[in-house]
Amino acid sequence: MSATGDSTGSTNTAAQSPTTGSGSGIDPREAAAIREVLVLTPGVQSVGEVVVHRHGDGALVTAVLGFGPSTPVSDVVAVLREVKAGIRAAAPTISAIVLEPDVAGPRDDMDTPTDVFVIRGAD
């Protein structure tokens, strides 16, 4: 699922500084402000790739934000709106924001929990 166009309690991972996709570089203060919004917004569990594309007098920010597998969709949407508002407040030259939620799926590298064997053995 991804939020397209001008789309809108957890542990965050450190985000790398936003990279510049085209045009002149981003102001380091804006990059720090964007990074702070992404990392400190409650509900965001991880921050993936963040890219800023300069165009004319504005810029497009794209970011991948991680959420837990049991996070309700309504919470994901609310967090995306909050992040978008935070970026706009922190970096007013940003003219468009695209946020892609990355919801962690169930891990397939885990062994079956031991309690499953115990419960089945008791039947």
mmCIF file with all atom_site columns, C-alpha atoms in Angstrom:
data_model
loop_
_atom_site.group_PDB
_atom_site.id
_atom_site.type_symbol
_atom_site.label_atom_id
_atom_site.label_alt_id
_atom_site.label_comp_id
_atom_site.label_asym_id
_atom_site.label_entity_id
_atom_site.label_seq_id
_atom_site.pdbx_PDB_ins_code
_atom_site.Cartn_x
_atom_site.Cartn_y
_atom_site.Cartn_z
_atom_site.occupancy
_atom_site.B_iso_or_equiv
_atom_site.pdbx_formal_charge
_atom_site.auth_seq_id
_atom_site.auth_comp_id
_atom_site.auth_asym_id
_atom_site.auth_atom_id
_atom_site.pdbx_PDB_model_num
ATOM 1   C CA . MET A 1 1   ? 0.000  0.000   0.000  1.00 0.00 ? 1   MET A CA 1
ATOM 2   C CA . SER A 1 2   ? 1.381  3.420   -0.825 1.00 0.00 ? 2   SER A CA 1
ATOM 3   C CA . ALA A 1 3   ? 0.191  6.956   -0.455 1.00 0.00 ? 3   ALA A CA 1
ATOM 4   C CA . THR A 1 4   ? 0.426  8.679   -3.795 1.00 0.00 ? 4   THR A CA 1
ATOM 5   C CA . GLY A 1 5   ? 0.562  12.231  -4.957 1.00 0.00 ? 5   GLY A CA 1
ATOM 6   C CA . ASP A 1 6   ? 0.478  14.797  -2.210 1.00 0.00 ? 6   ASP A CA 1
ATOM 7   C CA . SER A 1 7   ? -0.445 12.191  0.400  1.00 0.00 ? 7   SER A CA 1
ATOM 8   C CA . THR A 1 8   ? -0.499 12.535  3.794  1.00 0.00 ? 8   THR A CA 1
ATOM 9   C CA . GLY A 1 9   ? 3.445  4.317   19.950 1.00 0.00 ? 9   GLY A CA 1
ATOM 10  C CA . SER A 1 10  ? 6.676  3.078   18.539 1.00 0.00 ? 10  SER A CA 1
ATOM 11  C CA . THR A 1 11  ? 10.391 2.834   18.318 1.00 0.00 ? 11  THR A CA 1
ATOM 12  C CA . ASN A 1 12  ? 12.072 4.718   15.496 1.00 0.00 ? 12  ASN A CA 1
ATOM 13  C CA . THR A 1 13  ? 15.271 3.857   13.731 1.00 0.00 ? 13  THR A CA 1
ATOM 14  C CA . ALA A 1 14  ? 17.697 6.569   12.763 1.00 0.00 ? 14  ALA A CA 1
ATOM 15  C CA . ALA A 1 15  ? 17.046 8.022   9.347  1.00 0.00 ? 15  ALA A CA 1
ATOM 16  C CA . GLN A 1 16  ? 19.858 8.916   7.027  1.00 0.00 ? 16  GLN A CA 1
ATOM 17  C CA . SER A 1 17  ? 20.017 12.481  5.819  1.00 0.00 ? 17  SER A CA 1
ATOM 18  C CA . PRO A 1 18  ? 17.684 12.986  2.884  1.00 0.00 ? 18  PRO A CA 1
ATOM 19  C CA . THR A 1 19  ? 19.508 12.581  -0.411 1.00 0.00 ? 19  THR A CA 1
ATOM 20  C CA . THR A 1 20  ? 19.079 14.967  -3.297 1.00 0.00 ? 20  THR A CA 1
ATOM 21  C CA . GLY A 1 21  ? 17.585 13.487  -6.430 1.00 0.00 ? 21  GLY A CA 1
ATOM 22  C CA . SER A 1 22  ? 18.095 16.378  -8.837 1.00 0.00 ? 22  SER A CA 1
ATOM 23  C CA . GLY A 1 23  ? 18.859 20.073  -9.037 1.00 0.00 ? 23  GLY A CA 1
ATOM 24  C CA . SER A 1 24  ? 20.701 21.991  -6.370 1.00 0.00 ? 24  SER A CA 1
ATOM 25  C CA . GLY A 1 25  ? 21.260 20.426  -2.972 1.00 0.00 ? 25  GLY A CA 1
ATOM 26  C CA . ILE A 1 26  ? 18.934 20.706  -0.026 1.00 0.00 ? 26  ILE A CA 1
ATOM 27  C CA . ASP A 1 27  ? 19.714 23.107  2.793  1.00 0.00 ? 27  ASP A CA 1
ATOM 28  C CA . PRO A 1 28  ? 21.343 21.080  5.622  1.00 0.00 ? 28  PRO A CA 1
ATOM 29  C CA . ARG A 1 29  ? 18.950 22.673  8.133  1.00 0.00 ? 29  ARG A CA 1
ATOM 30  C CA . GLU A 1 30  ? 15.967 21.517  6.066  1.00 0.00 ? 30  GLU A CA 1
ATOM 31  C CA . ALA A 1 31  ? 17.452 18.024  5.798  1.00 0.00 ? 31  ALA A CA 1
ATOM 32  C CA . ALA A 1 32  ? 17.888 17.884  9.579  1.00 0.00 ? 32  ALA A CA 1
ATOM 33  C CA . ALA A 1 33  ? 14.338 19.172  10.122 1.00 0.00 ? 33  ALA A CA 1
ATOM 34  C CA . ILE A 1 34  ? 12.867 16.566  7.757  1.00 0.00 ? 34  ILE A CA 1
ATOM 35  C CA . ARG A 1 35  ? 14.900 13.792  9.389  1.00 0.00 ? 35  ARG A CA 1
ATOM 36  C CA . GLU A 1 36  ? 13.744 14.902  12.850 1.00 0.00 ? 36  GLU A CA 1
ATOM 37  C CA . VAL A 1 37  ? 10.075 14.854  11.815 1.00 0.00 ? 37  VAL A CA 1
ATOM 38  C CA . LEU A 1 38  ? 10.417 11.373  10.308 1.00 0.00 ? 38  LEU A CA 1
ATOM 39  C CA . VAL A 1 39  ? 12.281 9.864   13.248 1.00 0.00 ? 39  VAL A CA 1
ATOM 40  C CA . LEU A 1 40  ? 10.372 11.524  16.091 1.00 0.00 ? 40  LEU A CA 1
ATOM 41  C CA . THR A 1 41  ? 6.785  11.111  14.891 1.00 0.00 ? 41  THR A CA 1
ATOM 42  C CA . PRO A 1 42  ? 5.034  8.592   17.180 1.00 0.00 ? 42  PRO A CA 1
ATOM 43  C CA . GLY A 1 43  ? 3.850  5.524   15.289 1.00 0.00 ? 43  GLY A CA 1
ATOM 44  C CA . VAL A 1 44  ? 6.722  5.397   12.798 1.00 0.00 ? 44  VAL A CA 1
ATOM 45  C CA . GLN A 1 45  ? 8.791  2.295   13.591 1.00 0.00 ? 45  GLN A CA 1
ATOM 46  C CA . SER A 1 46  ? 11.475 2.751   10.955 1.00 0.00 ? 46  SER A CA 1
ATOM 47  C CA . VAL A 1 47  ? 12.530 5.162   8.248  1.00 0.00 ? 47  VAL A CA 1
ATOM 48  C CA . GLY A 1 48  ? 13.784 3.841   4.933  1.00 0.00 ? 48  GLY A CA 1
ATOM 49  C CA . GLU A 1 49  ? 15.000 5.767   1.920  1.00 0.00 ? 49  GLU A CA 1
ATOM 50  C CA . VAL A 1 50  ? 14.347 9.513   1.940  1.00 0.00 ? 50  VAL A CA 1
ATOM 51  C CA . VAL A 1 51  ? 14.934 11.515  -1.255 1.00 0.00 ? 51  VAL A CA 1
ATOM 52  C CA . VAL A 1 52  ? 14.435 15.206  -1.991 1.00 0.00 ? 52  VAL A CA 1
ATOM 53  C CA . HIS A 1 53  ? 13.964 16.211  -5.635 1.00 0.00 ? 53  HIS A CA 1
ATOM 54  C CA . ARG A 1 54  ? 14.448 19.940  -6.249 1.00 0.00 ? 54  ARG A CA 1
ATOM 55  C CA . HIS A 1 55  ? 12.280 21.525  -8.939 1.00 0.00 ? 55  HIS A CA 1
ATOM 56  C CA . GLY A 1 56  ? 11.974 25.248  -9.552 1.00 0.00 ? 56  GLY A CA 1
ATOM 57  C CA . ASP A 1 57  ? 11.362 27.052  -6.276 1.00 0.00 ? 57  ASP A CA 1
ATOM 58  C CA . GLY A 1 58  ? 10.082 23.955  -4.479 1.00 0.00 ? 58  GLY A CA 1
ATOM 59  C CA . ALA A 1 59  ? 10.988 20.374  -3.766 1.00 0.00 ? 59  ALA A CA 1
ATOM 60  C CA . LEU A 1 60  ? 9.440  16.912  -3.660 1.00 0.00 ? 60  LEU A CA 1
ATOM 61  C CA . VAL A 1 61  ? 10.163 14.707  -0.641 1.00 0.00 ? 61  VAL A CA 1
ATOM 62  C CA . THR A 1 62  ? 9.727  10.941  -0.923 1.00 0.00 ? 62  THR A CA 1
ATOM 63  C CA . ALA A 1 63  ? 10.131 8.653   2.080  1.00 0.00 ? 63  ALA A CA 1
ATOM 64  C CA . VAL A 1 64  ? 9.481  5.048   3.070  1.00 0.00 ? 64  VAL A CA 1
ATOM 65  C CA . LEU A 1 65  ? 8.119  4.716   6.617  1.00 0.00 ? 65  LEU A CA 1
ATOM 66  C CA . GLY A 1 66  ? 7.922  1.381   8.447  1.00 0.00 ? 66  GLY A CA 1
ATOM 67  C CA . PHE A 1 67  ? 4.967  0.226   10.534 1.00 0.00 ? 67  PHE A CA 1
ATOM 68  C CA . GLY A 1 68  ? 4.329  -2.912  12.579 1.00 0.00 ? 68  GLY A CA 1
ATOM 69  C CA . PRO A 1 69  ? 2.260  -5.753  11.098 1.00 0.00 ? 69  PRO A CA 1
ATOM 70  C CA . SER A 1 70  ? -0.602 -5.209  13.551 1.00 0.00 ? 70  SER A CA 1
ATOM 71  C CA . THR A 1 71  ? -0.833 -1.441  13.052 1.00 0.00 ? 71  THR A CA 1
ATOM 72  C CA . PRO A 1 72  ? -4.416 -0.611  12.027 1.00 0.00 ? 72  PRO A CA 1
ATOM 73  C CA . VAL A 1 73  ? -4.761 1.068   8.639  1.00 0.00 ? 73  VAL A CA 1
ATOM 74  C CA . SER A 1 74  ? -6.512 4.036   10.263 1.00 0.00 ? 74  SER A CA 1
ATOM 75  C CA . ASP A 1 75  ? -3.445 4.561   12.480 1.00 0.00 ? 75  ASP A CA 1
ATOM 76  C CA . VAL A 1 76  ? -1.100 4.360   9.480  1.00 0.00 ? 76  VAL A CA 1
ATOM 77  C CA . VAL A 1 77  ? -3.171 6.999   7.664  1.00 0.00 ? 77  VAL A CA 1
ATOM 78  C CA . ALA A 1 78  ? -3.208 9.266   10.740 1.00 0.00 ? 78  ALA A CA 1
ATOM 79  C CA . VAL A 1 79  ? 0.569  8.964   11.181 1.00 0.00 ? 79  VAL A CA 1
ATOM 80  C CA . LEU A 1 80  ? 1.164  9.717   7.489  1.00 0.00 ? 80  LEU A CA 1
ATOM 81  C CA . ARG A 1 81  ? -0.958 12.874  7.833  1.00 0.00 ? 81  ARG A CA 1
ATOM 82  C CA . GLU A 1 82  ? 0.985  13.901  10.928 1.00 0.00 ? 82  GLU A CA 1
ATOM 83  C CA . VAL A 1 83  ? 4.341  13.348  9.192  1.00 0.00 ? 83  VAL A CA 1
ATOM 84  C CA . LYS A 1 84  ? 3.190  15.334  6.169  1.00 0.00 ? 84  LYS A CA 1
ATOM 85  C CA . ALA A 1 85  ? 2.070  18.257  8.349  1.00 0.00 ? 85  ALA A CA 1
ATOM 86  C CA . GLY A 1 86  ? 5.327  18.100  10.305 1.00 0.00 ? 86  GLY A CA 1
ATOM 87  C CA . ILE A 1 87  ? 7.448  18.214  7.150  1.00 0.00 ? 87  ILE A CA 1
ATOM 88  C CA . ARG A 1 88  ? 5.460  21.168  5.791  1.00 0.00 ? 88  ARG A CA 1
ATOM 89  C CA . ALA A 1 89  ? 5.906  23.065  9.078  1.00 0.00 ? 89  ALA A CA 1
ATOM 90  C CA . ALA A 1 90  ? 9.619  22.261  9.359  1.00 0.00 ? 90  ALA A CA 1
ATOM 91  C CA . ALA A 1 91  ? 10.553 22.834  5.710  1.00 0.00 ? 91  ALA A CA 1
ATOM 92  C CA . PRO A 1 92  ? 8.213  25.342  4.029  1.00 0.00 ? 92  PRO A CA 1
ATOM 93  C CA . THR A 1 93  ? 10.012 25.116  0.663  1.00 0.00 ? 93  THR A CA 1
ATOM 94  C CA . ILE A 1 94  ? 8.735  21.545  0.240  1.00 0.00 ? 94  ILE A CA 1
ATOM 95  C CA . SER A 1 95  ? 5.958  21.705  -2.344 1.00 0.00 ? 95  SER A CA 1
ATOM 96  C CA . ALA A 1 96  ? 5.021  18.004  -2.553 1.00 0.00 ? 96  ALA A CA 1
ATOM 97  C CA . ILE A 1 97  ? 5.349  14.994  -0.263 1.00 0.00 ? 97  ILE A CA 1
ATOM 98  C CA . VAL A 1 98  ? 5.000  11.299  -1.148 1.00 0.00 ? 98  VAL A CA 1
ATOM 99  C CA . LEU A 1 99  ? 5.081  8.876   1.778  1.00 0.00 ? 99  LEU A CA 1
ATOM 100 C CA . GLU A 1 100 ? 5.132  5.119   1.266  1.00 0.00 ? 100 GLU A CA 1
ATOM 101 C CA . PRO A 1 101 ? 4.076  3.029   4.263  1.00 0.00 ? 101 PRO A CA 1
ATOM 102 C CA . ASP A 1 102 ? 5.968  -0.246  4.559  1.00 0.00 ? 102 ASP A CA 1
ATOM 103 C CA . VAL A 1 103 ? 3.990  -2.593  6.798  1.00 0.00 ? 103 VAL A CA 1
ATOM 104 C CA . ALA A 1 104 ? 6.103  -5.458  8.113  1.00 0.00 ? 104 ALA A CA 1
ATOM 105 C CA . GLY A 1 105 ? 4.662  -8.814  7.163  1.00 0.00 ? 105 GLY A CA 1
ATOM 106 C CA . PRO A 1 106 ? 4.892  -11.933 9.281  1.00 0.00 ? 106 PRO A CA 1
ATOM 107 C CA . ARG A 1 107 ? 8.424  -13.256 9.508  1.00 0.00 ? 107 ARG A CA 1
ATOM 108 C CA . ASP A 1 108 ? 8.991  -16.491 7.621  1.00 0.00 ? 108 ASP A CA 1
ATOM 109 C CA . ASP A 1 109 ? 12.396 -17.159 9.144  1.00 0.00 ? 109 ASP A CA 1
ATOM 110 C CA . MET A 1 110 ? 11.016 -18.017 12.571 1.00 0.00 ? 110 MET A CA 1
ATOM 111 C CA . ASP A 1 111 ? 10.506 -21.515 13.888 1.00 0.00 ? 111 ASP A CA 1
ATOM 112 C CA . THR A 1 112 ? 7.094  -22.565 15.130 1.00 0.00 ? 112 THR A CA 1
ATOM 113 C CA . PRO A 1 113 ? 6.702  -21.471 18.769 1.00 0.00 ? 113 PRO A CA 1
ATOM 114 C CA . THR A 1 114 ? 7.269  -24.241 21.314 1.00 0.00 ? 114 THR A CA 1
ATOM 115 C CA . ASP A 1 115 ? 3.868  -23.687 22.953 1.00 0.00 ? 115 ASP A CA 1
ATOM 116 C CA . VAL A 1 116 ? 2.186  -24.904 19.742 1.00 0.00 ? 116 VAL A CA 1
ATOM 117 C CA . PHE A 1 117 ? 3.814  -28.325 20.199 1.00 0.00 ? 117 PHE A CA 1
ATOM 118 C CA . VAL A 1 118 ? 2.907  -28.467 23.894 1.00 0.00 ? 118 VAL A CA 1
ATOM 119 C CA . ILE A 1 119 ? -0.743 -27.579 23.278 1.00 0.00 ? 119 ILE A CA 1
ATOM 120 C CA . ARG A 1 120 ? -1.065 -30.052 20.410 1.00 0.00 ? 120 ARG A CA 1
ATOM 121 C CA . GLY A 1 121 ? 0.632  -32.749 22.485 1.00 0.00 ? 121 GLY A CA 1
ATOM 122 C CA . ALA A 1 122 ? -1.873 -32.264 25.308 1.00 0.00 ? 122 ALA A CA 1
ATOM 123 C CA . ASP A 1 123 ? -4.860 -32.854 23.019 1.00 0.00 ? 123 ASP A CA 1
#
